[in-house]
Amino acid sequence: MSRPSPVGPNALALPIIKKLANKRVVLASASPRRKELFAVFDFHPEIVPSTFAEDLPHARFARNLADYPIATGAEKAMEVYERLVKENERDPPDLVISADTVVVFPPERETRDGGIHQGETSEVLEKPINKHEQARNLALMAGRNCEVITGVSIVYPTIEAPGFKVQSISCSSLIKFYDNSDEIIKAYVDSEEGIDRAGGFAIQGLGGILCEKVDGNYDNCVGFPSAPFWRWMSELDEDGVFDEAWS
């Protein structure tokens, strides 16, 4: 079955990106931000959003919340891979990419023993359910740090059961908020920009006015850690991880 190449003519000339030119690469996400971050590299995977419920209990990951987006991202990738194989076993994906981004406040490194906020409880901040919750969360984070964590997973075919392999990485960035006034927070909430974002803000948009600085990968704060991902994929390729899958 012929299909457009996911790799455009102006893609970065990395060996791994060249290798993906004739492969069926699927992004298990409908996020326009992740699509845009791939497009920077002239890389355009097929979009097949996952139907995984993303309802893993946070308590299961207590004191190690970074594992939560990794687990969720892996479930999303596996769901899409298995579904596409069932739909047409003669045209399975060569690679499924998924990601899950969460905001943790306060960062766990600050609430552990010896941390500056030792004794507080770190929580995963989901998309706010309403403007009141959004304003409350932004007020709590004023003058403090939050941690943005993205778990990225890939699924690719193997000979061994169950017929595919999952690998994952995690990327963490700290965002320091200005000591934002109630007036600024209200103005941002009223813009309605961040109501559908984890933590209730979008740093790449109007939400940038709330944020003083970023310590770590900026793209990760937008929703996908581009540089860490491509470096990781290049390392896997150099180690021959995909040789069997794509031979």
Tab-separated table of C-alpha atoms in Angstrom:
chain	number	residue	atom	x	y	z
A	1	MET	CA	0.000	0.000	0.000
A	2	SER	CA	1.495	3.337	-1.043
A	3	ARG	CA	1.184	6.402	1.177
A	4	PRO	CA	2.792	9.818	1.437
A	5	SER	CA	6.182	9.807	3.132
A	6	PRO	CA	6.112	11.221	6.661
A	7	VAL	CA	9.449	12.888	5.911
A	8	GLY	CA	9.437	16.068	3.843
A	9	PRO	CA	12.257	17.353	1.592
A	10	ASN	CA	13.423	19.863	4.212
A	11	ALA	CA	13.653	17.404	7.094
A	12	LEU	CA	16.743	17.400	9.282
A	13	ALA	CA	19.245	15.035	7.667
A	14	LEU	CA	19.568	12.685	10.612
A	15	PRO	CA	20.005	8.998	9.689
A	16	ILE	CA	16.979	8.023	11.789
A	17	ILE	CA	14.745	10.565	10.045
A	18	LYS	CA	15.956	9.367	6.623
A	19	LYS	CA	15.227	5.789	7.705
A	20	LEU	CA	11.631	6.723	8.555
A	21	ALA	CA	10.984	8.177	5.089
A	22	ASN	CA	9.447	4.971	3.719
A	23	LYS	CA	7.829	3.775	6.938
A	24	ARG	CA	4.311	3.954	8.307
A	25	VAL	CA	4.766	6.264	11.274
A	26	VAL	CA	1.756	7.056	13.448
A	27	LEU	CA	1.314	9.729	16.104
A	28	ALA	CA	-1.202	8.521	18.699
A	29	SER	CA	-2.380	12.020	19.527
A	30	ALA	CA	-4.716	14.669	18.190
A	31	SER	CA	-2.722	17.454	19.855
A	32	PRO	CA	-2.132	20.265	17.349
A	33	ARG	CA	0.899	21.349	19.376
A	34	ARG	CA	2.646	17.993	18.950
A	35	LYS	CA	1.827	18.009	15.247
A	36	GLU	CA	3.334	21.489	14.940
A	37	LEU	CA	6.489	20.508	16.839
A	38	PHE	CA	7.043	17.596	14.440
A	39	ALA	CA	6.373	19.877	11.471
A	40	VAL	CA	9.356	22.034	12.504
A	41	PHE	CA	11.487	19.064	11.414
A	42	ASP	CA	9.369	18.619	8.243
A	43	PHE	CA	8.165	15.366	9.780
A	44	HIS	CA	4.489	14.578	9.298
A	45	PRO	CA	3.331	11.296	10.862
A	46	GLU	CA	-0.110	9.826	10.317
A	47	ILE	CA	-2.482	11.020	13.042
A	48	VAL	CA	-4.497	8.331	14.855
A	49	PRO	CA	-5.659	9.563	18.276
A	50	SER	CA	-5.676	7.021	21.058
A	51	THR	CA	-8.927	5.991	22.705
A	52	PHE	CA	-7.227	5.021	25.976
A	53	ALA	CA	-9.221	6.545	28.828
A	54	GLU	CA	-6.144	8.083	30.555
A	55	ASP	CA	-7.622	7.202	33.921
A	56	LEU	CA	-4.728	5.514	35.712
A	57	PRO	CA	-5.048	6.281	39.439
A	58	HIS	CA	-2.571	8.927	40.611
A	59	ALA	CA	-2.207	7.124	43.959
A	60	ARG	CA	-0.515	4.244	42.167
A	61	PHE	CA	2.388	6.595	41.413
A	62	ALA	CA	2.648	8.339	44.776
A	63	ARG	CA	6.129	9.771	45.446
A	64	ASN	CA	7.165	8.975	41.882
A	65	LEU	CA	4.682	10.933	39.784
A	66	ALA	CA	7.072	11.040	36.808
A	67	ASP	CA	6.056	7.437	36.120
A	68	TYR	CA	2.425	8.478	35.573
A	69	PRO	CA	2.848	10.109	32.120
A	70	ILE	CA	5.206	7.301	31.066
A	71	ALA	CA	2.587	4.673	31.914
A	72	THR	CA	-0.213	6.657	30.274
A	73	GLY	CA	1.814	7.322	27.128
A	74	ALA	CA	2.710	3.643	26.808
A	75	GLU	CA	-0.940	2.608	27.129
A	76	LYS	CA	-1.914	5.117	24.429
A	77	ALA	CA	0.746	3.834	22.034
A	78	MET	CA	-0.150	0.180	22.575
A	79	GLU	CA	-3.865	0.839	22.108
A	80	VAL	CA	-3.277	2.487	18.730
A	81	TYR	CA	-0.766	-0.121	17.552
A	82	GLU	CA	-2.992	-3.070	18.433
A	83	ARG	CA	-6.062	-1.402	16.931
A	84	LEU	CA	-4.331	-0.687	13.616
A	85	VAL	CA	-2.989	-4.245	13.388
A	86	LYS	CA	-6.504	-5.624	13.941
A	87	GLU	CA	-7.904	-3.289	11.295
A	88	ASN	CA	-5.382	-4.455	8.691
A	89	GLU	CA	-2.750	-6.989	9.694
A	90	ARG	CA	-1.159	-6.656	6.248
A	91	ASP	CA	-0.369	-3.003	6.825
A	92	PRO	CA	0.807	-2.660	10.426
A	93	PRO	CA	2.506	0.504	11.644
A	94	ASP	CA	6.284	0.532	11.596
A	95	LEU	CA	6.334	2.958	14.485
A	96	VAL	CA	3.716	4.429	16.811
A	97	ILE	CA	4.692	7.496	18.838
A	98	SER	CA	2.710	8.702	21.823
A	99	ALA	CA	3.172	11.243	24.572
A	100	ASP	CA	1.484	12.339	27.761
A	101	THR	CA	2.300	15.654	29.422
A	102	VAL	CA	1.388	16.487	33.013
A	103	VAL	CA	2.005	19.345	35.413
A	104	VAL	CA	3.172	18.428	38.918
A	105	PHE	CA	2.893	20.943	41.729
A	106	PRO	CA	4.878	21.362	43.832
A	107	PRO	CA	7.734	19.512	42.075
A	108	GLU	CA	8.505	16.286	43.893
A	109	ARG	CA	12.150	17.275	44.327
A	110	GLU	CA	10.879	20.155	46.495
A	111	THR	CA	8.559	18.069	48.692
A	112	ARG	CA	10.916	15.184	49.440
A	113	ASP	CA	13.060	15.098	52.581
A	114	GLY	CA	15.394	18.069	52.515
A	115	GLY	CA	13.409	19.892	49.843
A	116	ILE	CA	12.395	23.530	50.199
A	117	HIS	CA	8.745	22.500	50.545
A	118	GLN	CA	9.321	19.322	52.519
A	119	GLY	CA	6.083	18.041	53.994
A	120	GLU	CA	3.804	19.353	51.244
A	121	THR	CA	2.159	16.868	48.887
A	122	SER	CA	2.973	16.929	45.194
A	123	GLU	CA	-0.025	16.485	42.915
A	124	VAL	CA	-0.722	15.987	39.228
A	125	LEU	CA	-2.692	18.984	37.985
A	126	GLU	CA	-5.070	17.901	35.242
A	127	LYS	CA	-7.025	20.206	32.932
A	128	PRO	CA	-9.133	22.424	35.208
A	129	ILE	CA	-12.811	21.547	35.329
A	130	ASN	CA	-13.838	25.211	35.373
A	131	LYS	CA	-12.479	28.773	35.608
A	132	HIS	CA	-12.637	28.747	39.406
A	133	GLU	CA	-10.312	25.748	39.608
A	134	GLN	CA	-8.037	27.239	36.949
A	135	ALA	CA	-7.690	30.498	38.887
A	136	ARG	CA	-7.119	28.590	42.133
A	137	ASN	CA	-4.294	26.515	40.657
A	138	LEU	CA	-2.596	29.520	39.068
A	139	ALA	CA	-2.814	31.409	42.356
A	140	LEU	CA	-1.225	28.480	44.211
A	141	MET	CA	1.679	28.413	41.751
A	142	ALA	CA	2.303	32.193	41.850
A	143	GLY	CA	5.913	32.876	42.799
A	144	ARG	CA	6.744	29.155	42.800
A	145	ASN	CA	7.842	26.341	40.515
A	146	CYS	CA	5.823	23.676	38.801
A	147	GLU	CA	7.272	20.672	36.998
A	148	VAL	CA	6.193	19.742	33.481
A	149	ILE	CA	6.803	16.077	32.734
A	150	THR	CA	6.276	14.378	29.389
A	151	GLY	CA	6.428	10.637	28.980
A	152	VAL	CA	7.160	9.639	25.375
A	153	SER	CA	6.642	6.053	24.232
A	154	ILE	CA	7.269	4.259	20.970
A	155	VAL	CA	5.880	0.932	19.795
A	156	TYR	CA	7.393	-1.044	16.918
A	157	PRO	CA	6.971	-4.621	15.634
A	158	THR	CA	9.054	-7.567	16.809
A	159	ILE	CA	9.101	-11.284	16.079
A	160	GLU	CA	8.671	-12.227	19.731
A	161	ALA	CA	5.284	-12.244	21.475
A	162	PRO	CA	3.199	-10.159	21.762
A	163	GLY	CA	4.493	-8.960	18.388
A	164	PHE	CA	5.610	-5.501	19.428
A	165	LYS	CA	8.030	-3.755	21.754
A	166	VAL	CA	7.486	-0.635	23.866
A	167	GLN	CA	10.220	1.786	24.871
A	168	SER	CA	9.806	5.028	26.801
A	169	ILE	CA	11.652	8.103	27.990
A	170	SER	CA	10.713	10.936	30.318
A	171	CYS	CA	11.559	14.618	30.095
A	172	SER	CA	11.199	17.104	32.949
A	173	SER	CA	11.281	20.910	32.928
A	174	LEU	CA	10.745	23.407	35.730
A	175	ILE	CA	8.673	26.533	35.163
A	176	LYS	CA	9.089	29.399	37.620
A	177	PHE	CA	6.013	31.609	37.839
A	178	TYR	CA	6.072	35.297	38.562
A	179	ASP	CA	4.345	36.244	41.804
A	180	ASN	CA	1.278	36.972	39.709
A	181	SER	CA	-1.406	39.272	41.100
A	182	ASP	CA	-5.046	38.269	41.256
A	183	GLU	CA	-5.679	40.843	38.510
A	184	ILE	CA	-3.246	39.200	36.081
A	185	ILE	CA	-4.538	35.721	36.905
A	186	LYS	CA	-8.138	36.825	36.377
A	187	ALA	CA	-7.259	38.452	33.047
A	188	TYR	CA	-5.595	35.250	31.902
A	189	VAL	CA	-8.447	33.023	33.056
A	190	ASP	CA	-10.929	35.303	31.296
A	191	SER	CA	-8.983	34.841	28.047
A	192	GLU	CA	-10.123	31.171	28.190
A	193	GLU	CA	-6.806	30.059	26.704
A	194	GLY	CA	-5.652	27.621	29.362
A	195	ILE	CA	-8.918	25.924	30.290
A	196	ASP	CA	-8.075	22.872	28.148
A	197	ARG	CA	-4.429	22.578	29.214
A	198	ALA	CA	-2.846	20.604	32.033
A	199	GLY	CA	-2.210	23.007	34.880
A	200	GLY	CA	-4.508	25.575	33.305
A	201	PHE	CA	-1.980	27.525	31.216
A	202	ALA	CA	-0.222	27.503	27.849
A	203	ILE	CA	3.316	28.849	28.087
A	204	GLN	CA	3.631	29.294	24.309
A	205	GLY	CA	0.594	31.559	24.192
A	206	LEU	CA	-0.835	34.230	26.451
A	207	GLY	CA	0.208	32.087	29.412
A	208	GLY	CA	3.782	33.194	28.814
A	209	ILE	CA	2.950	36.380	30.740
A	210	LEU	CA	2.608	34.281	33.895
A	211	CYS	CA	6.000	32.573	33.602
A	212	GLU	CA	9.348	34.030	34.664
A	213	LYS	CA	11.712	31.344	33.372
A	214	VAL	CA	12.101	27.741	32.249
A	215	ASP	CA	14.775	25.375	33.508
A	216	GLY	CA	14.964	22.552	30.976
A	217	ASN	CA	13.606	21.805	27.521
A	218	TYR	CA	11.114	24.459	26.386
A	219	ASP	CA	9.317	22.251	23.818
A	220	ASN	CA	8.572	19.854	26.654
A	221	CYS	CA	6.507	22.610	28.283
A	222	VAL	CA	4.534	22.960	25.048
A	223	GLY	CA	3.762	19.232	24.916
A	224	PHE	CA	6.585	17.313	23.253
A	225	PRO	CA	10.350	17.321	24.007
A	226	SER	CA	11.609	17.422	20.404
A	227	ALA	CA	15.384	17.508	20.953
A	228	PRO	CA	15.462	14.762	23.634
A	229	PHE	CA	13.165	12.614	21.468
A	230	TRP	CA	15.264	12.794	18.297
A	231	ARG	CA	18.503	12.282	20.223
A	232	TRP	CA	16.975	9.208	21.894
A	233	MET	CA	15.705	7.843	18.582
A	234	SER	CA	19.153	8.352	17.045
A	235	GLU	CA	20.772	6.442	19.914
A	236	LEU	CA	18.311	3.555	19.512
A	237	ASP	CA	19.005	3.492	15.784
A	238	GLU	CA	22.766	3.487	16.307
A	239	ASP	CA	22.354	0.555	18.711
A	240	GLY	CA	20.503	-1.397	16.010
A	241	VAL	CA	17.216	-1.493	17.925
A	242	PHE	CA	15.119	-1.079	14.751
A	243	ASP	CA	17.167	-3.333	12.439
A	244	GLU	CA	14.943	-6.366	12.915
A	245	ALA	CA	11.693	-4.396	12.866
A	246	TRP	CA	12.428	-2.539	9.648
A	247	SER	CA	14.543	-5.039	7.722
